[in-house]
Coordinates of C-alpha atoms in Angstrom, one line a residue:
X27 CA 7.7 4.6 30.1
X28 CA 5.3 6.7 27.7
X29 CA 7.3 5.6 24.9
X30 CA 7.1 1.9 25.3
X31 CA 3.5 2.2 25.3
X32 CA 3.7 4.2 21.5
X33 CA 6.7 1.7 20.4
X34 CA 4.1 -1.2 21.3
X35 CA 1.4 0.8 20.0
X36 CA 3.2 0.5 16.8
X37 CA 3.9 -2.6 15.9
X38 CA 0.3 -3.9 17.1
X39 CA -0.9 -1.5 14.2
X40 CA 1.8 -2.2 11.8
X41 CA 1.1 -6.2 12.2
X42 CA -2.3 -5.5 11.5
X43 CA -1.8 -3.3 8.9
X44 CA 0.4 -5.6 6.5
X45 CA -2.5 -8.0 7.1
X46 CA -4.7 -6.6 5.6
X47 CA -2.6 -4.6 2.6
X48 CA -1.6 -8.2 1.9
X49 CA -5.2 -9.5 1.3
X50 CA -6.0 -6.3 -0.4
X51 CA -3.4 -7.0 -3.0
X52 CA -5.0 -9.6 -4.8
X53 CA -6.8 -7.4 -6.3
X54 CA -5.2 -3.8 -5.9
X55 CA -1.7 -2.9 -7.2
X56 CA 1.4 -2.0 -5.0
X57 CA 1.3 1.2 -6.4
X58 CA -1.9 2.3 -5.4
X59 CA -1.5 1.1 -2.1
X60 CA 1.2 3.3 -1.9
X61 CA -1.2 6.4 -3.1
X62 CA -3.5 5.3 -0.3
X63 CA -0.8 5.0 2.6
X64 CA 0.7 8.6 1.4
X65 CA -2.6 10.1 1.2
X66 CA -3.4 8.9 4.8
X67 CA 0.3 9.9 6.0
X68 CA -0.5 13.6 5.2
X69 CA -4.2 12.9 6.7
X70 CA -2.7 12.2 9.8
X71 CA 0.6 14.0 9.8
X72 CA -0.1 17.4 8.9
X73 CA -2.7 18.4 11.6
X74 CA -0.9 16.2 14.1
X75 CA 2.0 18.8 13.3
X76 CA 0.0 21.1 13.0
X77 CA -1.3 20.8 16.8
X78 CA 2.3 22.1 18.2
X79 CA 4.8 24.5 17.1
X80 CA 7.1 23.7 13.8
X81 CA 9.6 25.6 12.4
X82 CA 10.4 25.9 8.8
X83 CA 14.6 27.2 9.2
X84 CA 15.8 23.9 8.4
X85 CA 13.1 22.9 5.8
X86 CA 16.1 21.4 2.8
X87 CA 17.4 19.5 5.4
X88 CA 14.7 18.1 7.1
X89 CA 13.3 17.0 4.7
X90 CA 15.6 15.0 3.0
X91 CA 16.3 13.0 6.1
X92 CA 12.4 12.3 5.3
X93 CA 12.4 11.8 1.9
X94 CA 15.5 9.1 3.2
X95 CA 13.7 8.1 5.8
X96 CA 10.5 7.3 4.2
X97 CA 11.6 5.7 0.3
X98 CA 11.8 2.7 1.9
X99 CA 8.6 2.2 3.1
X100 CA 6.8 2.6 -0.4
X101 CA 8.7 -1.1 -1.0
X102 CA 6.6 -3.0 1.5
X103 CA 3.7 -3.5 -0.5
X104 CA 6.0 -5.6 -3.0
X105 CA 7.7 -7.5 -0.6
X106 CA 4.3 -9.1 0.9
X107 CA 2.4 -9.0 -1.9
X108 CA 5.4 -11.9 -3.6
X109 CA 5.2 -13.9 0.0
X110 CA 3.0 -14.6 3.3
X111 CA 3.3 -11.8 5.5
X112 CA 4.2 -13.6 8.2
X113 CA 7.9 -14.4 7.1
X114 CA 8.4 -11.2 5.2
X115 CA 7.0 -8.9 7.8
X116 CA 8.9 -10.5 10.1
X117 CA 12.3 -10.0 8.2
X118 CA 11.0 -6.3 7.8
X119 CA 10.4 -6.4 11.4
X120 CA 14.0 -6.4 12.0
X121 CA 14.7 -2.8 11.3
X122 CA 15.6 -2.1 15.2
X123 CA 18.6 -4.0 15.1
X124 CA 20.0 -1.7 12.8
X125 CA 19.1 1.6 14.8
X126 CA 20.3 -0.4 17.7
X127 CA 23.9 -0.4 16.2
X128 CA 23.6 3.5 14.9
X129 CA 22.1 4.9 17.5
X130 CA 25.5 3.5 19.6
X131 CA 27.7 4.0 17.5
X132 CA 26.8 7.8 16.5
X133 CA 24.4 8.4 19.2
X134 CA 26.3 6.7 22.2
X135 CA 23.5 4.9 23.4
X136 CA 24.1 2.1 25.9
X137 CA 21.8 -1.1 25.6
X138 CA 20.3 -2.8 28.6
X139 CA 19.8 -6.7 29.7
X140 CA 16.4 -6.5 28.2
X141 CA 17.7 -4.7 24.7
X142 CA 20.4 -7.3 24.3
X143 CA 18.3 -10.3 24.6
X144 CA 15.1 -8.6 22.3
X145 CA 18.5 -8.4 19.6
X146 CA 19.1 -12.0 20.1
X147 CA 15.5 -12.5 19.6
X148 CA 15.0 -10.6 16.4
X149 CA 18.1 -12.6 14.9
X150 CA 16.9 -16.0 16.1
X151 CA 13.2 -15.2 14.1
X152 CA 15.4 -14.3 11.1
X153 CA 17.0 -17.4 11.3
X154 CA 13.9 -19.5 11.5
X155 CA 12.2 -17.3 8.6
X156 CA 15.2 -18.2 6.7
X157 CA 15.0 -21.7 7.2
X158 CA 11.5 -21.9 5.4
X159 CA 11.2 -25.4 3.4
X160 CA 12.7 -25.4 -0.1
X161 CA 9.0 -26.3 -1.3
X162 CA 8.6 -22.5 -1.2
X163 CA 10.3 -21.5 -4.3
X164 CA 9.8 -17.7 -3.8
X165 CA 12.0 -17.6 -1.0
X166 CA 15.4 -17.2 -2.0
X167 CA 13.8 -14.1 -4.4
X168 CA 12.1 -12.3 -1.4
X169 CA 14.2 -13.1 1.4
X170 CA 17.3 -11.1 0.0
X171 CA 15.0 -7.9 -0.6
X172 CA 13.6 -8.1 2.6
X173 CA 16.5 -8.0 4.5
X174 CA 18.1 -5.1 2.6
X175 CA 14.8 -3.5 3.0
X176 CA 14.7 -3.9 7.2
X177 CA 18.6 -2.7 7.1
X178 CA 16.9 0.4 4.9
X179 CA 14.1 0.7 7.3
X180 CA 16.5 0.6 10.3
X181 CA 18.7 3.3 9.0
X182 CA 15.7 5.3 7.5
X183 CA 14.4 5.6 11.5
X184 CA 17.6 6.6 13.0
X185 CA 17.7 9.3 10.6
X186 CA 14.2 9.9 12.5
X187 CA 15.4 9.7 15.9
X188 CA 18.0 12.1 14.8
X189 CA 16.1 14.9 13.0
X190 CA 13.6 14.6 16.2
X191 CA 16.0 15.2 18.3
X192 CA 17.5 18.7 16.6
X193 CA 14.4 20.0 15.0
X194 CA 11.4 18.9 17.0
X195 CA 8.9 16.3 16.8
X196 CA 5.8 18.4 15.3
X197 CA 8.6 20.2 12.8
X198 CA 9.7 16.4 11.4
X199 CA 6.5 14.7 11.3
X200 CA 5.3 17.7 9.1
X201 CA 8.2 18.0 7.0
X202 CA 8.5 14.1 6.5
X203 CA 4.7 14.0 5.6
X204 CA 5.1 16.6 2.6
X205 CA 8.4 14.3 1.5
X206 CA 6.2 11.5 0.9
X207 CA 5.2 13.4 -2.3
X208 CA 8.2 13.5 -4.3
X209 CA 8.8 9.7 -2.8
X210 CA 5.8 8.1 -4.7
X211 CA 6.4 10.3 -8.1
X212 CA 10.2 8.1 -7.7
X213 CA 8.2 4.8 -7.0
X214 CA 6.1 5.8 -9.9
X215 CA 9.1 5.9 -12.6
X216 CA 10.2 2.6 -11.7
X217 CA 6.7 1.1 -11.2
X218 CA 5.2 2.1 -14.7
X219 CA 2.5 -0.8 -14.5
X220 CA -1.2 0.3 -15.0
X221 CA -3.4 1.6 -12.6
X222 CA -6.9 -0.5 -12.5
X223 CA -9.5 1.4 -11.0
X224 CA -12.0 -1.1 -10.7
X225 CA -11.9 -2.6 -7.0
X226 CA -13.9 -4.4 -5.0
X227 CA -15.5 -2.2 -2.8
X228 CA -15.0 -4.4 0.1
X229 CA -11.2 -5.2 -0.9
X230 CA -10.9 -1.1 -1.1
X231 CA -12.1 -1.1 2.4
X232 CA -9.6 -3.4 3.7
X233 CA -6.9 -1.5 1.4
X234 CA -8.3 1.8 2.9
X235 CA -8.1 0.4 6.3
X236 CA -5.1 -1.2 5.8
X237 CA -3.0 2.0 4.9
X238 CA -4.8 4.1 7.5
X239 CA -3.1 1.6 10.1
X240 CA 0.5 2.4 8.6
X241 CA 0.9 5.6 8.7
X242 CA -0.5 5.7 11.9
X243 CA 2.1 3.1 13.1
X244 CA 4.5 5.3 11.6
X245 CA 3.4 8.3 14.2
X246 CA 3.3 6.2 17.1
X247 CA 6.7 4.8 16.5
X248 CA 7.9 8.7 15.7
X249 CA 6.4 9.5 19.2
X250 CA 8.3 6.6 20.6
X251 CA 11.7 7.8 19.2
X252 CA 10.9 11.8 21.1
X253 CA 10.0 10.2 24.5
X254 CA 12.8 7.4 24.5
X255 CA 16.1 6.6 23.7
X256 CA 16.6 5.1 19.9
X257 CA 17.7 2.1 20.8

């Protein structure tokens, strides 16, 4: 039950992590958010890799699953910045649902009791977050984009599971950190707003901390998905 432990593990840090980007965005831009979580993803990803064996004979492949795998993740910062992260994190939250169907239908995974009733869990909190009082006008924008967002996420981490499983978990998590590169140069041309360098030092702190915590959510989860099934 190693992997429960990590999958836990994960979400504890991702919760608190989207805490504290979300305060930190009052004064600091998506954008740069995003430098700090991809700078902190190759921080902890590369000698992480680095500690076990990898194997560069798939490189193309590899990482494309984590360029695919990991685009989605540079839209988080948007999404709670335009709501409380308490109903768009958990709409984001939702992603296992949709590894849950892949990993059965391509995978052949078999759910248990337990699995089932955490699904029906996960789409009863949708519902509620859904149901937020009309009073909150921003709703109907973010709700839409979160949702497609966890459904991204979801897919994005059974491509994961799946390039851990034929490649190797050091091999992916190295691969994947080095595709977060070309992933915020894409956020970049779409996100052409300025840069203002002049934080807060204790709002960068939280912003620092903040994107340490997801990136090291992200390689708990990853260790989740090599120990346990997908689903």
């Amino acid at each position: 039950m190693n992997w429960f432990f990590f999958a836990i593990a994960a979400s504890l840090v991702w919760g608190i992590g989207q805490t504290l980007i979300k305060k930190s965005l009052s004064s600091i831009s998506p954008f740069f958010s995003n430098i700090l979580a991809v700078f902190f993803a190759l921080l902890i990803g590369i000698p992480f890799a680095l500690s076990g064996q990898i194997s560069l004979n798939h490189f193309p492949i590899v990482f494309l699953f984590g360029l695919l795998a990991n685009l989605p993740t540079f839209i988080i910062p948007y999404v709670i910045k335009k709501t409380d992260v308490s109903l768009s994190g958990t709409i984001l939250a939702s992603y296992p649902i949709y590894t849950i169907l892949l990993s059965i239908i391509f995978l052949k995974e078999q759910l248990e009791i337990f699995q089932v009733f955490g699904v029906m869990v996960i789409i009863l909190g949708m519902f509620l977050v859904s149901r937020v009082k009309s009073t909150q006008t921003t709703t109907t924008k973010w709700l839409p984009v979160a949702v497609l967002g966890s459904a991204v996420l979801g897919t994005g981490y059974f491509k994961s599971k799946f390039s851990i499983m034929h490649y190797g978990l050091n091999t992916y998590i190295f691969i994947a950190a080095l595709s977060n590169i070309p992933g915020l140069i894409l956020i970049r041309f779409l996100d052409r707003s300025a840069i203002n360098l002049k934080y807060n030092i204790r709002i960068l702190a939280v912003s620092l901390m903040g994107n340490f915590l997801m990136p090291l959510g992200v390689l708990f989860l990853y260790i989740s998905l090599n120990k346990g099934p997908d689903s």
